[in-house]
Amino acid sequence: MRNIRVLLEYDGSRYDGWQKQGNTERTIQGRMEAVLERMTGHPTEVHGAGRTDAGVHAKGQTANFKVPEHFSAEETGEYLNLYLPEDIRVTEAEEVPERFHSRLNACGKLYRYRIWTGKKRPVFERKYLCGLGHDLDEQAMRRAAEYLVGTRDFKSFCGNRKMKKSTVRTLFSIDVRRDGEEIALDFYGDGFLYHMVRILAGTLIEVGEGKRTPESMTDILEAKDRQAAGFTAPPEGLCLMQVDYGAAGEERKHQAAGKQRWQA
Amino acid sequence: MRNIRVLLEYDGSRYDGWQKQGNTERTIQGRMEAVLERMTGHPTEVHGAGRTDAGVHAKGQTANFKVPEHFSAEETGEYLNLYLPEDIRVTEAEEVPERFHSRLNACGKLYRYRIWTGKKRPVFERKYLCGLGHDLDEQAMRRAAEYLVGTRDFKSFCGNRKMKKSTVRTLFSIDVRRDGEEIALDFYGDGFLYHMVRILAGTLIEVGEGKRTPESMTDILEAKDRQAAGFTAPPEGLCLMQVDYGAAGEERKHQAAGKQRWQA
């Protein structure tokens, strides 16, 4: 069998997220697996690097799966694009070593959360922005972000209350950038808990609104209680931008470490 | 009464075009007029600079209408944005002299036609690109464009066969630009006939495919017959980018005249 890695972009608006559920028709993974089963004649399991929630988009999701030797990576990518709907697209397809696993081998993921602070969202970006409708103090958000980066127990930022595994993750950096009426938050980390990026975004929005202080981030982390953190920001503002493996991921981590105040 | 000029952007995907028809619900003009009637309590006529077809988009449509003195331009713009659907947005609103008319006073209009030559359209731009699926010879398209600019009878490029008024228009410039797998055609002129931009785009696509020579543009113009020109390119690739008035329009014309081979 050949192990194929694909880079994917999708508009998550009409999907129940990445992960296959009962109704496979409405998940990205389900759609991919249906097309691959059609191509190969066999059930095929697709592993995605990030399990994006319902309504969350991707520009750089990475996935891998096995196909029989007589299908090349190029053919497989073209077949997927032909039969996948227009809101899911393979942008790259290549053969990778047999042991490569897109989720287990990922060492860095970049998620972007986009907020529109103006009154009405720009028409052509409306589905990819969280429409807030008022301005935010981005300096306060930047100061708050400094308290959040590092290797920490993010239990307060985990949307799954029954989480039994470790809630410790490393957040390498959070960049807060303004472009006119848009504020974009870039979260780069080694992995994220259920709803973690959206709860971080919601909490930082509350800081930007003056409802929380930057310093209060320490208390939230220490509480290890979902109730202590802010709201879960809506899914449409979120996009999985990039997944890093091996050398690229390591380099990015070092850059991030040099740029941000670092706490282990 | 106050004369208000607004700049508009809209995603034309789900509309029957700009101009009000029997069913006003599905036209941009109809939607605008319904909101203004709600605001003022009176029927209000909205004049648009360009009568975009069904499915055509706008980033810089200009429109004007009269409202009672006690409504400011700012209030009017905010009211429109509040009650217009999320795929239509007012980006600017200002009071203009009583005699200003957005269509009659326009002296330059810029339409952009975007073609995707790759196999599958990028997900986040899929509704705003014509998906061609194969490459084009853009050098040939550029040479063909030189035969089309100038003040000419564009009867062969008019989709309305019963057109009784003059079919002479001035096309100041056509720019053919490539950005990776996208080819964008910018048409700047003083006015456009029914379907004219889409027939120009379709004809240039056929040149890019090698089905017509650049030199054959002369024969098409001389034929003064719709049958002589190429196909009507689909609406989703088209967007009204900008409408110029007065000094701005004059300056742009001079720039265009200097850049392109010019024939009066």
PDB file of C-alpha atoms in Angstrom, chain B residues 50-145:
ATOM      1  CA  GLY B  50     -24.146  49.821 -13.355  1.00  0.00           C
ATOM      2  CA  ARG B  51     -27.024  47.418 -13.993  1.00  0.00           C
ATOM      3  CA  THR B  52     -25.181  44.248 -13.011  1.00  0.00           C
ATOM      4  CA  ASP B  53     -26.658  40.972 -14.339  1.00  0.00           C
ATOM      5  CA  ALA B  54     -27.915  38.039 -12.290  1.00  0.00           C
ATOM      6  CA  GLY B  55     -24.991  36.422 -10.451  1.00  0.00           C
ATOM      7  CA  VAL B  56     -22.581  39.332 -11.025  1.00  0.00           C
ATOM      8  CA  HIS B  57     -20.815  40.805  -7.988  1.00  0.00           C
ATOM      9  CA  ALA B  58     -19.807  44.337  -6.988  1.00  0.00           C
ATOM     10  CA  LYS B  59     -17.063  45.788  -4.814  1.00  0.00           C
ATOM     11  CA  GLY B  60     -17.634  49.386  -5.875  1.00  0.00           C
ATOM     12  CA  GLN B  61     -21.183  49.840  -7.176  1.00  0.00           C
ATOM     13  CA  THR B  62     -22.348  53.444  -6.716  1.00  0.00           C
ATOM     14  CA  ALA B  63     -25.983  54.394  -6.190  1.00  0.00           C
ATOM     15  CA  ASN B  64     -27.930  57.505  -5.209  1.00  0.00           C
ATOM     16  CA  PHE B  65     -31.416  58.308  -3.894  1.00  0.00           C
ATOM     17  CA  LYS B  66     -33.309  61.086  -2.083  1.00  0.00           C
ATOM     18  CA  VAL B  67     -34.291  61.037   1.592  1.00  0.00           C
ATOM     19  CA  PRO B  68     -36.071  63.641   3.759  1.00  0.00           C
ATOM     20  CA  GLU B  69     -33.777  66.306   5.308  1.00  0.00           C
ATOM     21  CA  HIS B  70     -33.993  64.886   8.826  1.00  0.00           C
ATOM     22  CA  PHE B  71     -32.024  61.768   7.836  1.00  0.00           C
ATOM     23  CA  SER B  72     -28.254  62.296   7.633  1.00  0.00           C
ATOM     24  CA  ALA B  73     -26.057  60.394   5.187  1.00  0.00           C
ATOM     25  CA  GLU B  74     -24.376  58.550   8.057  1.00  0.00           C
ATOM     26  CA  GLU B  75     -27.675  57.466   9.649  1.00  0.00           C
ATOM     27  CA  THR B  76     -28.982  56.332   6.275  1.00  0.00           C
ATOM     28  CA  GLY B  77     -25.904  54.199   5.634  1.00  0.00           C
ATOM     29  CA  GLU B  78     -26.152  52.613   9.078  1.00  0.00           C
ATOM     30  CA  TYR B  79     -29.876  51.928   8.677  1.00  0.00           C
ATOM     31  CA  LEU B  80     -29.261  50.258   5.322  1.00  0.00           C
ATOM     32  CA  ASN B  81     -26.529  48.046   6.749  1.00  0.00           C
ATOM     33  CA  LEU B  82     -28.720  47.038   9.657  1.00  0.00           C
ATOM     34  CA  TYR B  83     -31.652  45.903   7.496  1.00  0.00           C
ATOM     35  CA  LEU B  84     -29.936  44.760   4.295  1.00  0.00           C
ATOM     36  CA  PRO B  85     -28.954  41.042   4.222  1.00  0.00           C
ATOM     37  CA  GLU B  86     -25.350  40.067   4.967  1.00  0.00           C
ATOM     38  CA  ASP B  87     -24.460  39.766   1.263  1.00  0.00           C
ATOM     39  CA  ILE B  88     -25.104  43.474   0.549  1.00  0.00           C
ATOM     40  CA  ARG B  89     -23.130  46.170   2.401  1.00  0.00           C
ATOM     41  CA  VAL B  90     -22.863  49.957   2.241  1.00  0.00           C
ATOM     42  CA  THR B  91     -19.168  50.841   2.557  1.00  0.00           C
ATOM     43  CA  GLU B  92     -19.572  54.646   2.253  1.00  0.00           C
ATOM     44  CA  ALA B  93     -22.484  57.103   2.406  1.00  0.00           C
ATOM     45  CA  GLU B  94     -22.268  60.851   1.739  1.00  0.00           C
ATOM     46  CA  GLU B  95     -24.487  63.742   0.813  1.00  0.00           C
ATOM     47  CA  VAL B  96     -24.016  64.974  -2.774  1.00  0.00           C
ATOM     48  CA  PRO B  97     -25.398  67.934  -4.747  1.00  0.00           C
ATOM     49  CA  GLU B  98     -29.069  67.669  -5.695  1.00  0.00           C
ATOM     50  CA  ARG B  99     -28.334  67.149  -9.403  1.00  0.00           C
ATOM     51  CA  PHE B 100     -25.871  64.268  -8.973  1.00  0.00           C
ATOM     52  CA  HIS B 101     -27.058  61.054 -10.691  1.00  0.00           C
ATOM     53  CA  SER B 102     -24.908  57.936 -10.258  1.00  0.00           C
ATOM     54  CA  ARG B 103     -25.578  56.505 -13.721  1.00  0.00           C
ATOM     55  CA  LEU B 104     -25.871  59.642 -15.855  1.00  0.00           C
ATOM     56  CA  ASN B 105     -22.810  61.338 -14.310  1.00  0.00           C
ATOM     57  CA  ALA B 106     -20.520  58.299 -14.354  1.00  0.00           C
ATOM     58  CA  CYS B 107     -17.612  58.781 -16.737  1.00  0.00           C
ATOM     59  CA  GLY B 108     -15.669  55.588 -16.120  1.00  0.00           C
ATOM     60  CA  LYS B 109     -16.462  52.071 -14.940  1.00  0.00           C
ATOM     61  CA  LEU B 110     -14.025  49.326 -14.061  1.00  0.00           C
ATOM     62  CA  TYR B 111     -15.197  45.715 -14.396  1.00  0.00           C
ATOM     63  CA  ARG B 112     -12.980  42.780 -13.506  1.00  0.00           C
ATOM     64  CA  TYR B 113     -13.428  39.307 -14.992  1.00  0.00           C
ATOM     65  CA  ARG B 114     -11.584  36.562 -13.072  1.00  0.00           C
ATOM     66  CA  ILE B 115     -10.739  33.212 -14.705  1.00  0.00           C
ATOM     67  CA  TRP B 116      -9.354  30.163 -12.901  1.00  0.00           C
ATOM     68  CA  THR B 117      -7.271  28.109 -15.318  1.00  0.00           C
ATOM     69  CA  GLY B 118      -6.478  25.310 -12.820  1.00  0.00           C
ATOM     70  CA  LYS B 119      -8.477  22.137 -12.343  1.00  0.00           C
ATOM     71  CA  LYS B 120     -10.485  23.079  -9.240  1.00  0.00           C
ATOM     72  CA  ARG B 121     -11.221  26.578  -7.973  1.00  0.00           C
ATOM     73  CA  PRO B 122      -9.715  27.686  -4.634  1.00  0.00           C
ATOM     74  CA  VAL B 123     -12.373  27.039  -1.991  1.00  0.00           C
ATOM     75  CA  PHE B 124     -12.539  30.550  -0.528  1.00  0.00           C
ATOM     76  CA  GLU B 125     -12.788  32.249  -3.937  1.00  0.00           C
ATOM     77  CA  ARG B 126     -14.922  29.633  -5.684  1.00  0.00           C
ATOM     78  CA  LYS B 127     -17.999  31.842  -6.064  1.00  0.00           C
ATOM     79  CA  TYR B 128     -16.018  34.728  -7.556  1.00  0.00           C
ATOM     80  CA  LEU B 129     -14.079  32.932 -10.280  1.00  0.00           C
ATOM     81  CA  CYS B 130     -15.034  31.482 -13.642  1.00  0.00           C
ATOM     82  CA  GLY B 131     -13.693  27.907 -13.464  1.00  0.00           C
ATOM     83  CA  LEU B 132     -12.207  27.156 -16.873  1.00  0.00           C
ATOM     84  CA  GLY B 133     -10.091  24.123 -15.987  1.00  0.00           C
ATOM     85  CA  HIS B 134      -7.347  24.619 -18.571  1.00  0.00           C
ATOM     86  CA  ASP B 135      -4.623  27.137 -19.360  1.00  0.00           C
ATOM     87  CA  LEU B 136      -4.836  30.136 -21.710  1.00  0.00           C
ATOM     88  CA  ASP B 137      -2.283  31.947 -23.882  1.00  0.00           C
ATOM     89  CA  GLU B 138      -2.407  35.317 -22.171  1.00  0.00           C
ATOM     90  CA  GLN B 139       0.008  36.923 -24.657  1.00  0.00           C
ATOM     91  CA  ALA B 140      -2.467  36.248 -27.468  1.00  0.00           C
ATOM     92  CA  MET B 141      -5.269  37.653 -25.274  1.00  0.00           C
ATOM     93  CA  ARG B 142      -3.230  40.831 -24.728  1.00  0.00           C
ATOM     94  CA  ARG B 143      -2.693  41.271 -28.450  1.00  0.00           C
ATOM     95  CA  ALA B 144      -6.422  40.740 -29.115  1.00  0.00           C
ATOM     96  CA  ALA B 145      -7.282  43.292 -26.420  1.00  0.00           C
TER      97      ALA B 145
END
